[in-house]
Structures are given as structure tokens and as C-alpha cells.
Amino acid sequence: MRDLLYLKDDQIKDFIEQIFYAYRETYSDPKKILKKYSFGTAHHRAIHLIERHEGLTVSDLLSRLKITKQSLNRVLRDLIENKTILLKKGEIDSRQRQIYLNEKGKKLFEEIFLEQKKRIYNALKSSDSDSVLKFKNVLKKIINE
Amino acid sequence: MRDLLYLKDDQIKDFIEQIFYAYRETYSDPKKILKKYSFGTAHHRAIHLIERHEGLTVSDLLSRLKITKQSLNRVLRDLIENKTILLKKGEIDSRQRQIYLNEKGKKLFEEIFLEQKKRIYNALKSSDSDSVLKFKNVLKKIINE
DNA sequence: TGTTTTGGGTCAGTTATATTGACATATCTA
DNA sequence: TAGATATGTCAATATAACTGACCCAAAACA
């Protein structure tokens, strides 16, 4: 039998630790910017997902965030009030709401992303394309995508 | 100039999204177990780091968690009360406290880890060793390790 | 058509985890 | 011995989540 060193518990424990650091650092970077708008990381995650999946419905967003609708509603109310996002009635199913960034929201996203990008960009630029591809594939498997 | 496709913004945005999912899923898996002991993810992270770095000091743990000592203290109090961890006076510097899992804590860690391990194990076992190595290296670069 | 289900919104109360700021104590170091 | 450091603690507050109960409008179904 092969000695699957990379499946040893210590390696797995390291990954669990490092995934925590990676998430925390990646989402900490833009906190100062968010604070300028009185937003927190909850708003950030919503803005990010809305930018990546423009026109997604409230339930789409809920299932990506995996929080309750009461929790999400606080965030969406803030974002709507601030004119960062807008909700349109669903074209096919008018019970649904489709969520979009408006101009202000797009600018805010860019400002946040510019800051957040640095960390990932620096990691990728010092890696070869094969590493990046394999990083992506393992990451996908972790999230069962 | 090379066309660094893997440095394109969309790829970076995907990574930012996927790092969020990876963290959330990885740390969601053992929540039921934690609940049995009236612990949350804050306790989990502390337990994990203590297991990985046995005998670390309070300030070591603080700098890994990047929370305030007031926040950490609530968690440590709970864990001490529950007899999951113990604190010993530092051998060299007796102002310091070195943190250890006791027997109960080790069992709890194993129970948590067994659950949490599955996700990572499954991702790694369907990847080759080169992928795992490269995943690790990119992850390390993201956290500047 | 009438009934049920679904998508979304909201009120109210609570919990978990973090924060800021102030202060106390013991111990180390210059 | 004076100051710096490591840790602990009190109190108040912020952020982000939760549960549970209800509501309306629109879609789906029988």
C-alpha cells in the first residue's frame, strides 16, 4: 500500500488551521474601508456574492451565505438604505426579488476588492500556473463544488 | 508579456468566494459535537490551536487567533471550567501561562477532528500528491507563512 | 376555482463572539 | 527600585447570528 503521507492527520490538521488563517486574513484586509460606510464583514460577503452572481434571488443569496433570512434582511436593509444595491421583481416569478449592485455599489465593490485582491494576487503571482490550477481544484473539492 | 490568465480578477474573485466557503464548511461540520459540550466555534478554534501547539502561551494563542484578551478569556474560562484545558505557570517566565489539553480535552479534540477531518480527507484522497503539495504552498503564500 | 405552497418580509427576544477602555497583580528587566 | 510586560478582570457596547411567530402576494396544484 502506498504511504499517503499527505493524508496523515498532521497534514490535515495543518490545513484546518491554515484555512482559518486564509479566510480571516482575506476578509480582514478591507475592514477599514467597510467601516467608512458603517458596514461589516456580513455586508462585505453579501456585496461580494451579489457582484459575482448579479441578479441572484434572495433565496440564492441565502443558500450561498447559509444564514437565516432574518439575518440577511438586516444586511440587505442596510445596503438598500445606503443605495448600494437594488432589488427588482423577478421577471419569471414575481414573488422573487433579484438583487443587483447599483452604481454606488459597484464602486464600493471595486474599492473593497482592490484592497482584498492584493493578498491573493501576491500569492498567485509568485506561483506557477500549474500550482494555481491545482490549488483551485483542491479548494473546489473541499467545498464539494 | 505572458498572459497571466490565472491572475485575472475573475479568478481572484472566485478564490475569495471559495476561501469563504472552505472556511465556513470546514468549521461547520463539528458544530453539533461542540453544542453537546455547550461550546461554539470560538472554543473550537482555541482547542485546535492548543492541540497543534501544546504548551503555547496565552499571548501566543492571542496572536494566532487575533482577538482581544478579553474575548479569549471568556473562551479559556469556559474551557478551564469544563476541564478541557489546563494552564501551567511558564517555566522560564512565571508571568506566562502555558496552555495544555488535559485528557478530557484530548478526547474532545479527537471527537471534533474525526468529524472535521472527513471533508479535508475526501478532498485530498481524490487529489494526487503534487496537487496537495501545491495547494499547501499557495495556501501558505496567502497567509504569508 | 379554491386551496396550499412558496418566496419574501418583519417583529421581538436571545445568544455568541467580538470590541473598547479602565484597572489590578505578579513578575521580569534595566 | 522603577518601569515594562504577561495576564486577568469588570463593565459597557457592537456585530452577527439565532429561534419563533406571523404576514402578504403570487405561484402551483387539485
PDB file of N, CA and C in Angstrom, chain A residues 121 127-129, chain B residues 1-9 11:
ATOM      1  N   TYR A 121      -3.435  38.173  -5.056  1.00  0.00           N
ATOM      2  CA  TYR A 121      -2.591  38.468  -6.211  1.00  0.00           C
ATOM      3  C   TYR A 121      -1.132  38.152  -5.912  1.00  0.00           C
ATOM      4  N   SER A 127       3.445  32.093  -7.799  1.00  0.00           N
ATOM      5  CA  SER A 127       3.189  30.665  -8.026  1.00  0.00           C
ATOM      6  C   SER A 127       3.083  30.443  -9.534  1.00  0.00           C
ATOM      7  N   ASP A 128       3.386  29.236  -9.980  1.00  0.00           N
ATOM      8  CA  ASP A 128       3.212  28.983 -11.417  1.00  0.00           C
ATOM      9  C   ASP A 128       1.765  28.593 -11.699  1.00  0.00           C
ATOM     10  N   SER A 129       1.422  28.574 -12.986  1.00  0.00           N
ATOM     11  CA  SER A 129       0.011  28.384 -13.335  1.00  0.00           C
ATOM     12  C   SER A 129      -0.471  26.994 -12.926  1.00  0.00           C
TER      13      SER A 129
ATOM     14  N   MET B   1       4.708  39.881 -23.376  1.00  0.00           N
ATOM     15  CA  MET B   1       4.399  39.570 -21.985  1.00  0.00           C
ATOM     16  C   MET B   1       3.452  38.379 -21.897  1.00  0.00           C
ATOM     17  N   ARG B   2       3.698  37.559 -20.918  1.00  0.00           N
ATOM     18  CA  ARG B   2       2.834  36.396 -20.728  1.00  0.00           C
ATOM     19  C   ARG B   2       1.402  36.849 -20.375  1.00  0.00           C
ATOM     20  N   ASP B   3       0.479  36.059 -20.834  1.00  0.00           N
ATOM     21  CA  ASP B   3      -0.903  36.351 -20.480  1.00  0.00           C
ATOM     22  C   ASP B   3      -1.237  35.562 -19.213  1.00  0.00           C
ATOM     23  N   LEU B   4      -1.115  36.199 -18.101  1.00  0.00           N
ATOM     24  CA  LEU B   4      -1.292  35.508 -16.829  1.00  0.00           C
ATOM     25  C   LEU B   4      -2.775  35.357 -16.501  1.00  0.00           C
ATOM     26  N   LEU B   5      -3.369  34.394 -17.204  1.00  0.00           N
ATOM     27  CA  LEU B   5      -4.804  34.172 -17.067  1.00  0.00           C
ATOM     28  C   LEU B   5      -5.208  33.961 -15.623  1.00  0.00           C
ATOM     29  N   TYR B   6      -4.320  33.268 -14.920  1.00  0.00           N
ATOM     30  CA  TYR B   6      -4.690  32.901 -13.560  1.00  0.00           C
ATOM     31  C   TYR B   6      -4.557  34.066 -12.597  1.00  0.00           C
ATOM     32  N   LEU B   7      -4.146  35.197 -13.100  1.00  0.00           N
ATOM     33  CA  LEU B   7      -4.101  36.385 -12.260  1.00  0.00           C
ATOM     34  C   LEU B   7      -5.242  37.336 -12.586  1.00  0.00           C
ATOM     35  N   LYS B   8      -6.118  36.894 -13.461  1.00  0.00           N
ATOM     36  CA  LYS B   8      -7.239  37.758 -13.831  1.00  0.00           C
ATOM     37  C   LYS B   8      -8.159  37.964 -12.619  1.00  0.00           C
ATOM     38  N   ASP B   9      -8.777  39.140 -12.613  1.00  0.00           N
ATOM     39  CA  ASP B   9      -9.630  39.498 -11.479  1.00  0.00           C
ATOM     40  C   ASP B   9     -10.716  38.464 -11.194  1.00  0.00           C
ATOM     41  N   GLN B  11     -10.715  35.315 -11.632  1.00  0.00           N
ATOM     42  CA  GLN B  11     -10.142  34.165 -10.912  1.00  0.00           C
ATOM     43  C   GLN B  11      -9.918  34.521  -9.443  1.00  0.00           C
TER      44      GLN B  11
END
